[in-house]
Short mmCIF file of C-alpha atoms in Angstrom, two decimals:
data_model
loop_
_atom_site.label_atom_id
_atom_site.label_comp_id
_atom_site.label_asym_id
_atom_site.label_seq_id
_atom_site.Cartn_x
_atom_site.Cartn_y
_atom_site.Cartn_z
CA MET O 4 21.36 120.33 -62.83
CA ASN O 5 18.24 119.37 -64.77
CA ASN O 6 18.82 115.70 -63.97
CA LYS O 7 18.98 116.52 -60.25
CA ARG O 8 15.72 118.43 -60.49
CA LYS O 9 14.09 115.58 -62.36
CA GLY O 10 15.35 113.14 -59.74
CA LEU O 11 14.01 115.28 -56.93
CA SER O 12 10.67 115.58 -58.66
CA LEU O 13 10.44 111.82 -59.01
CA VAL O 14 11.23 111.33 -55.31
CA LEU O 15 8.57 113.86 -54.29
CA ALA O 16 6.06 112.26 -56.62
CA LEU O 17 6.84 108.84 -55.15
CA ILE O 18 6.37 110.15 -51.61
CA MET O 19 3.01 111.63 -52.58
CA VAL O 20 1.90 108.38 -54.15
CA LEU O 21 2.94 106.38 -51.09
CA THR O 22 1.25 108.87 -48.76
CA CYS O 23 -1.99 108.68 -50.73
CA ALA O 24 -1.77 104.91 -50.88
CA THR O 25 -1.22 104.70 -47.12
CA ALA O 26 -4.19 106.99 -46.47
CA ALA O 27 -6.31 104.95 -48.84
CA TYR O 28 -5.53 101.71 -47.06
CA ALA O 29 -5.72 102.74 -43.40
CA ALA O 30 -9.35 103.41 -42.49
CA THR O 31 -10.31 103.70 -38.84
CA TYR O 32 -13.48 102.90 -36.91
CA THR O 33 -14.48 103.90 -33.38
CA VAL O 34 -16.26 101.10 -31.49
CA LYS O 35 -19.80 101.92 -30.41
CA SER O 36 -22.21 100.31 -27.96
CA GLY O 37 -23.58 97.03 -29.37
CA ASP O 38 -20.69 96.52 -31.81
CA THR O 39 -18.94 93.21 -32.33
CA LEU O 40 -15.79 92.56 -34.30
CA SER O 41 -17.80 90.50 -36.80
CA LYS O 42 -20.29 93.33 -37.30
CA ILE O 43 -17.50 95.86 -37.92
CA ALA O 44 -15.71 93.44 -40.27
CA GLU O 45 -18.88 93.12 -42.35
CA MET O 46 -19.02 96.92 -42.76
CA TYR O 47 -15.55 96.91 -44.30
CA ASP O 48 -15.89 93.68 -46.28
CA THR O 49 -13.21 91.93 -44.25
CA THR O 50 -13.09 89.24 -41.55
CA TYR O 51 -13.02 89.53 -37.79
CA GLN O 52 -9.79 87.51 -37.78
CA GLU O 53 -8.06 90.10 -40.00
CA LEU O 54 -9.37 92.93 -37.82
CA ALA O 55 -8.13 91.19 -34.68
CA GLU O 56 -4.67 90.64 -36.20
CA ALA O 57 -4.39 94.21 -37.49
CA ASN O 58 -5.24 95.64 -34.07
CA ASN O 59 -3.39 93.11 -31.88
CA ILE O 60 -6.64 91.93 -30.29
CA ALA O 61 -5.97 88.70 -28.43
CA ASN O 62 -9.63 87.95 -27.70
CA PRO O 63 -11.93 88.78 -30.67
CA ASN O 64 -14.92 88.68 -28.31
CA LEU O 65 -13.50 91.49 -26.18
CA ILE O 66 -13.64 95.01 -27.60
CA TYR O 67 -14.50 98.22 -25.79
CA VAL O 68 -16.66 101.19 -26.61
CA GLY O 69 -14.43 104.08 -27.67
CA ASP O 70 -11.61 101.89 -29.01
CA VAL O 71 -10.30 103.10 -32.40
CA LEU O 72 -9.65 100.20 -34.78
CA VAL O 73 -7.40 100.36 -37.84
CA VAL O 74 -8.84 98.57 -40.86
CA ASP O 75 -6.02 97.50 -43.19
CA GLY O 76 -6.91 97.32 -46.85
CA ALA O 77 -10.01 99.52 -46.68
CA GLU O 78 -10.01 102.02 -49.54
CA GLU O 79 -11.75 104.70 -47.49
CA ASP O 80 -13.49 105.22 -44.18
CA VAL O 81 -16.98 103.75 -44.24
CA ASP O 82 -19.68 106.28 -43.49
CA VAL O 83 -20.93 104.98 -40.16
CA ASP O 84 -22.15 108.26 -38.68
CA GLU O 85 -25.43 107.69 -36.94
CA PRO O 86 -28.45 109.77 -38.01
CA GLU O 87 -29.25 112.57 -35.60
CA ASP O 88 -32.44 110.85 -34.43
CA VAL O 89 -30.68 107.63 -33.36
CA TYR O 90 -30.47 107.15 -29.60
CA SER O 91 -26.78 107.35 -28.63
CA THR O 92 -24.56 106.64 -25.64
CA VAL O 93 -24.61 110.38 -24.95
CA ASP O 94 -28.38 110.08 -24.46
CA LEU O 95 -28.03 107.03 -22.22
CA ASN O 96 -25.30 108.69 -20.13
CA GLU O 97 -27.62 111.63 -19.56
CA GLN O 98 -29.67 109.31 -17.36
CA LEU O 99 -26.75 109.33 -14.90
CA VAL O 100 -27.40 112.97 -14.06
CA MET O 101 -29.94 112.63 -11.24
CA ALA O 102 -28.29 109.65 -9.54
CA THR O 103 -24.83 111.25 -9.68
CA ALA O 104 -26.12 114.65 -8.59
CA TRP O 105 -27.84 113.04 -5.58
CA TYR O 106 -24.68 111.13 -4.74
CA GLN O 107 -22.47 114.23 -4.85
CA ALA O 108 -24.72 117.13 -3.89
CA SER O 109 -27.33 115.88 -1.42
CA ALA O 110 -26.80 116.20 2.32
CA GLU O 111 -29.24 113.29 2.52
CA PHE O 112 -26.70 110.95 0.94
CA ARG O 113 -24.03 112.26 3.29
CA ALA O 114 -26.33 111.64 6.26
CA LEU O 115 -27.15 108.18 4.97
CA SER O 116 -23.45 107.34 4.68
CA TYR O 117 -22.81 108.49 8.27
CA GLN O 118 -25.87 106.55 9.41
CA THR O 119 -24.59 103.38 7.75
CA PHE O 120 -21.14 103.56 9.32
CA ASN O 121 -22.68 104.45 12.71
CA LEU O 122 -24.76 101.28 12.43
CA ALA O 123 -21.67 99.26 11.51
CA LYS O 124 -19.84 100.68 14.53
CA MET O 125 -22.74 99.72 16.80
CA MET O 126 -22.61 96.14 15.48
CA VAL O 127 -18.84 95.95 16.11
CA GLU O 128 -19.22 97.41 19.62
CA LYS O 129 -21.94 94.88 20.39
CA ASP O 130 -19.71 92.03 19.22
CA LEU O 131 -16.76 93.31 21.27
CA GLU O 132 -18.88 92.85 24.39
CA ASP O 133 -19.24 89.13 23.67
CA ASP O 134 -16.62 87.41 25.83
CA ASP O 135 -17.40 84.05 24.23
CA VAL O 136 -15.63 85.02 21.00
CA ASP O 137 -12.22 83.36 21.17
CA MET O 138 -11.02 84.09 17.64
CA PRO O 139 -9.48 87.21 16.11
CA ARG O 140 -12.23 89.58 15.04
CA ALA O 141 -12.54 90.97 11.51
CA ILE O 142 -14.87 92.73 9.09
CA ALA O 143 -15.04 92.39 5.29
CA VAL O 144 -15.80 95.43 3.16
CA ASP O 145 -16.17 96.11 -0.54
CA LEU O 146 -14.31 99.16 -1.89
CA ASP O 147 -16.15 100.94 -4.71
CA GLU O 148 -19.20 102.87 -3.47
CA THR O 149 -18.70 101.25 -0.05
CA ILE O 150 -15.43 102.82 1.09
CA LEU O 151 -14.34 104.73 -2.03
CA ASP O 152 -16.41 107.31 -3.92
CA ASN O 153 -16.09 106.87 -7.69
CA SER O 154 -18.84 109.32 -8.59
CA PRO O 155 -16.31 111.70 -10.25
CA TYR O 156 -15.73 108.97 -12.86
CA GLU O 157 -19.48 108.55 -13.36
CA ALA O 158 -19.90 112.32 -13.68
CA TRP O 159 -17.08 112.40 -16.25
CA LEU O 160 -19.02 109.95 -18.46
CA ILE O 161 -21.96 112.36 -18.76
CA GLY O 162 -21.83 114.08 -22.15
CA LYS O 163 -19.49 111.43 -23.58
CA ASP O 164 -20.42 109.16 -26.49
CA PHE O 165 -19.06 106.09 -24.71
CA GLY O 166 -19.86 104.27 -21.49
CA TYR O 167 -17.88 102.46 -18.83
CA SER O 168 -14.93 100.47 -20.16
CA SER O 169 -11.65 99.22 -18.77
CA SER O 170 -9.82 101.63 -21.09
CA THR O 171 -11.09 104.56 -18.98
CA TRP O 172 -11.81 102.84 -15.65
CA ASN O 173 -8.27 101.51 -15.27
CA PRO O 174 -6.62 104.95 -15.55
CA TRP O 175 -9.08 106.22 -12.91
CA ILE O 176 -8.00 103.42 -10.55
CA GLN O 177 -4.32 104.02 -11.29
CA ALA O 178 -4.70 107.73 -10.50
CA GLY O 179 -5.61 106.72 -6.93
CA ILE O 180 -7.67 109.84 -6.22
CA ALA O 181 -11.08 108.47 -5.20
CA PRO O 182 -12.23 110.15 -1.96
CA ALA O 183 -13.58 108.16 0.97
CA LEU O 184 -17.28 108.01 1.69
CA PRO O 185 -18.40 110.11 4.66
CA GLY O 186 -17.74 108.19 7.88
CA ALA O 187 -15.65 105.44 6.27
CA VAL O 188 -12.22 106.47 7.56
CA ASP O 189 -13.38 107.02 11.16
CA PHE O 190 -15.14 103.66 11.21
CA LEU O 191 -12.18 101.71 9.85
CA MET O 192 -9.78 103.44 12.24
CA PHE O 193 -12.16 102.52 15.08
CA CYS O 194 -11.88 98.89 13.97
CA GLU O 195 -8.07 99.05 13.98
CA ASP O 196 -8.06 100.68 17.44
CA ASN O 197 -10.08 97.72 18.73
CA ASP O 198 -7.99 95.03 17.01
CA VAL O 199 -10.67 94.25 14.46
CA GLU O 200 -8.94 93.39 11.18
CA VAL O 201 -10.28 94.88 7.94
CA PHE O 202 -10.39 92.81 4.73
CA TYR O 203 -10.99 94.78 1.53
CA ILE O 204 -12.65 92.45 -0.98
CA SER O 205 -13.02 94.23 -4.31
CA ASN O 206 -13.59 93.27 -7.94
CA ARG O 207 -11.09 95.85 -9.08
CA LYS O 208 -8.70 93.88 -11.28
CA VAL O 209 -5.05 93.50 -10.31
CA LEU O 210 -4.07 93.79 -14.05
CA ASP O 211 -1.04 92.21 -15.72
CA ASP O 212 1.31 95.05 -14.75
CA ASN O 213 -0.10 95.09 -11.18
CA SER O 214 -1.19 98.72 -11.68
CA GLY O 215 -4.73 97.95 -10.54
CA TYR O 216 -3.35 96.82 -7.19
CA THR O 217 -0.74 99.56 -6.80
CA GLY O 218 -3.22 102.29 -7.75
CA THR O 219 -5.73 101.03 -5.21
CA GLU O 220 -3.05 100.55 -2.57
CA MET O 221 -1.86 104.14 -3.09
CA ASN O 222 -5.43 105.44 -2.86
CA LEU O 223 -6.14 103.65 0.43
CA ASN O 224 -2.80 104.63 1.95
CA ASP O 225 -3.31 108.27 1.00
CA LEU O 226 -6.63 108.17 2.85
CA GLY O 227 -4.86 106.78 5.92
CA LEU O 228 -6.80 103.51 5.99
CA PRO O 229 -5.57 100.53 8.05
CA TYR O 230 -4.60 97.00 7.02
CA VAL O 231 -3.55 97.94 3.49
CA ASP O 232 -1.36 94.96 2.64
CA GLU O 233 -1.40 91.85 0.48
CA GLU O 234 -3.11 89.79 3.18
CA HIS O 235 -6.03 92.17 3.54
CA LEU O 236 -6.35 93.87 0.13
CA LEU O 237 -8.00 91.15 -1.95
CA LEU O 238 -8.61 92.30 -5.52
CA ARG O 239 -9.88 90.28 -8.45
CA THR O 240 -7.41 88.01 -10.21
CA GLY O 241 -9.92 85.67 -11.86
CA SER O 242 -13.64 85.24 -11.32
CA SER O 243 -15.82 88.07 -10.04
CA ASP O 244 -17.28 85.60 -7.53
CA LYS O 245 -16.07 86.79 -4.12
CA THR O 246 -16.85 83.54 -2.29
CA GLU O 247 -13.24 82.33 -2.23
CA ARG O 248 -11.91 85.68 -1.05
CA ARG O 249 -14.57 85.90 1.66
CA ALA O 250 -13.42 82.46 2.80
CA MET O 251 -9.87 83.84 3.08
CA ALA O 252 -11.13 86.55 5.42
CA GLU O 253 -13.11 83.98 7.41
CA ASP O 254 -10.18 81.55 7.76
CA GLY O 255 -9.20 81.62 11.43
CA ASN O 256 -11.24 84.79 12.05
CA HIS O 257 -14.58 85.72 13.53
CA VAL O 258 -16.09 87.99 10.84
CA ILE O 259 -18.50 90.36 12.53
CA LEU O 260 -20.10 91.86 9.43
CA TYR O 261 -19.86 92.44 5.71
CA MET O 262 -20.35 95.79 3.94
CA GLY O 263 -21.06 96.40 0.25
CA ASP O 264 -23.20 98.19 -2.31
CA ASN O 265 -24.03 95.04 -4.28
CA LEU O 266 -25.83 92.00 -2.91
CA ASN O 267 -23.16 89.82 -4.53
CA ASP O 268 -20.79 91.34 -1.95
CA PHE O 269 -22.57 89.22 0.65
CA LEU O 270 -23.61 86.03 -1.14
CA HIS O 271 -22.92 84.75 -4.65
CA ASP O 272 -26.42 83.26 -4.53
CA PHE O 273 -27.69 86.64 -5.76
CA ALA O 274 -25.69 86.48 -9.01
CA GLY O 275 -27.55 85.98 -12.27
CA LEU O 276 -31.05 86.11 -10.82
CA THR O 277 -34.07 87.96 -12.15
CA VAL O 278 -35.55 91.02 -10.44
CA GLU O 279 -38.24 88.91 -8.79
CA GLU O 280 -35.78 86.19 -7.70
CA ARG O 281 -33.51 88.79 -6.12
CA PHE O 282 -36.47 90.25 -4.24
CA THR O 283 -37.40 86.80 -2.93
CA LEU O 284 -33.86 85.98 -1.80
CA THR O 285 -33.52 89.40 -0.17
CA ASP O 286 -36.69 88.71 1.78
CA ASP O 287 -35.25 85.37 2.91
CA TYR O 288 -32.27 87.20 4.45
CA MET O 289 -34.16 90.22 5.77
CA ASP O 290 -33.05 89.61 9.38
CA ASP O 291 -29.38 89.81 8.34
CA PHE O 292 -29.58 93.26 6.78
CA GLY O 293 -28.49 95.89 9.27
CA SER O 294 -26.63 93.36 11.39
CA LYS O 295 -24.52 90.85 9.46
CA PHE O 296 -24.97 92.50 6.04
CA ILE O 297 -24.79 96.29 5.77
CA VAL O 298 -25.67 97.79 2.40
CA MET O 299 -24.44 101.11 1.01
CA PRO O 300 -26.67 102.94 -1.51
CA ASN O 301 -25.47 103.09 -5.12
CA PRO O 302 -28.02 104.36 -7.67
CA MET O 303 -25.37 104.91 -10.38
CA TYR O 304 -24.49 101.34 -11.44
CA GLY O 305 -24.38 97.75 -10.22
CA GLU O 306 -25.68 94.22 -10.63
CA TRP O 307 -29.21 95.61 -10.39
CA GLU O 308 -28.67 97.34 -13.76
CA GLY O 309 -27.47 94.15 -15.43
CA VAL O 310 -30.54 92.35 -14.12
CA ILE O 311 -32.77 94.89 -15.88
CA TYR O 312 -30.99 94.09 -19.19
CA GLU O 313 -31.17 90.34 -18.46
CA PHE O 314 -27.35 90.70 -18.50
CA ASN O 315 -27.36 91.56 -22.20
CA TRP O 316 -24.70 94.26 -21.89
CA GLY O 317 -24.35 94.27 -25.70
CA ALA O 318 -27.85 95.69 -26.17
CA THR O 319 -28.06 99.02 -27.97
CA ASP O 320 -28.30 102.24 -25.98
CA GLU O 321 -31.94 102.68 -26.99
CA GLU O 322 -32.76 99.11 -25.98
CA LYS O 323 -31.13 99.66 -22.59
CA SER O 324 -33.13 102.86 -22.09
CA ASP O 325 -36.35 101.04 -23.00
CA MET O 326 -35.54 98.12 -20.67
CA ARG O 327 -34.91 100.54 -17.80
CA LYS O 328 -38.36 102.03 -18.32
CA ASP O 329 -40.06 98.65 -18.78
CA VAL O 330 -39.46 97.78 -15.10
CA PHE O 331 -41.48 100.78 -13.87
CA ASP O 332 -44.65 100.24 -11.88
CA LEU O 333 -46.71 103.07 -13.38
CA TRP O 334 -49.65 104.98 -11.91
CA ASP O 335 -52.70 104.30 -14.08
CA TYR O 336 -54.11 107.77 -14.48
CA THR O 337 -55.19 109.89 -17.43
CA VAL O 338 -55.18 113.67 -17.23
CA GLU O 339 -58.51 115.01 -18.44
#
């Protein structure tokens, strides 16, 4: 009997030792804005290659804010809590409040959306009167913040200590619950009624399991939108450059107009330019806006934000906040 008790005690002791050893050698770290795998590895006195292997990261240059990494071999979690006075992603996300509130709660935005689709309808009607067009007619539209309203996702980010990442954006897409912008459904149904094909050209990713496509397809079908098929729903499978996909819409068709919330939706020439260069190029095409190119307002995110950061998306939250403010044209006035 005593031998059994001694044996049981040894087993329990061994389990406790193993449990403590496991806890001692399995630290975790939550990725923050501005982090790189090399930077995190340095904190834990390891290498980025070992971190990548331990966390099944295929591309060491691709990690996302909010990801929790396991650090094998670390004796304890490194104290990486930021001091209270450090500017955080929560602070940066707070800047989404006014833009998102305007997008969701202003009748002015609703009116502007109706106005935009009314203008698009006028352009299509004008083109339908042209008897010289002897090709099938079509339009090309972006999806996000052009046809679909993703502001609930943006609103969800407010108060969170992480920003946009594929780890949260992809589930939003797969849920397929984005509402349509005011006027979008009526306009697209008008196009179908007049035999004007609709090509949806979006930089939503198809994803390896095709869930990006199926989630988007479900969303559009639930809204009752036309031409939701593989020929017309052109999502991103490689580059974000939409030139090739626009060419697919143009092949054998007379494309009346293009709609989007990002100038890259119209021409790739806008990609990678500075603020001033984008202004200049926009001025060069000023006669096309409102006729061939129809822009939807999106104050929440877009290429314009990346331009402000000089496309340094790895900048810290405080640096991003400062860069946003550096573009302001300020009134030079001192209160006496």
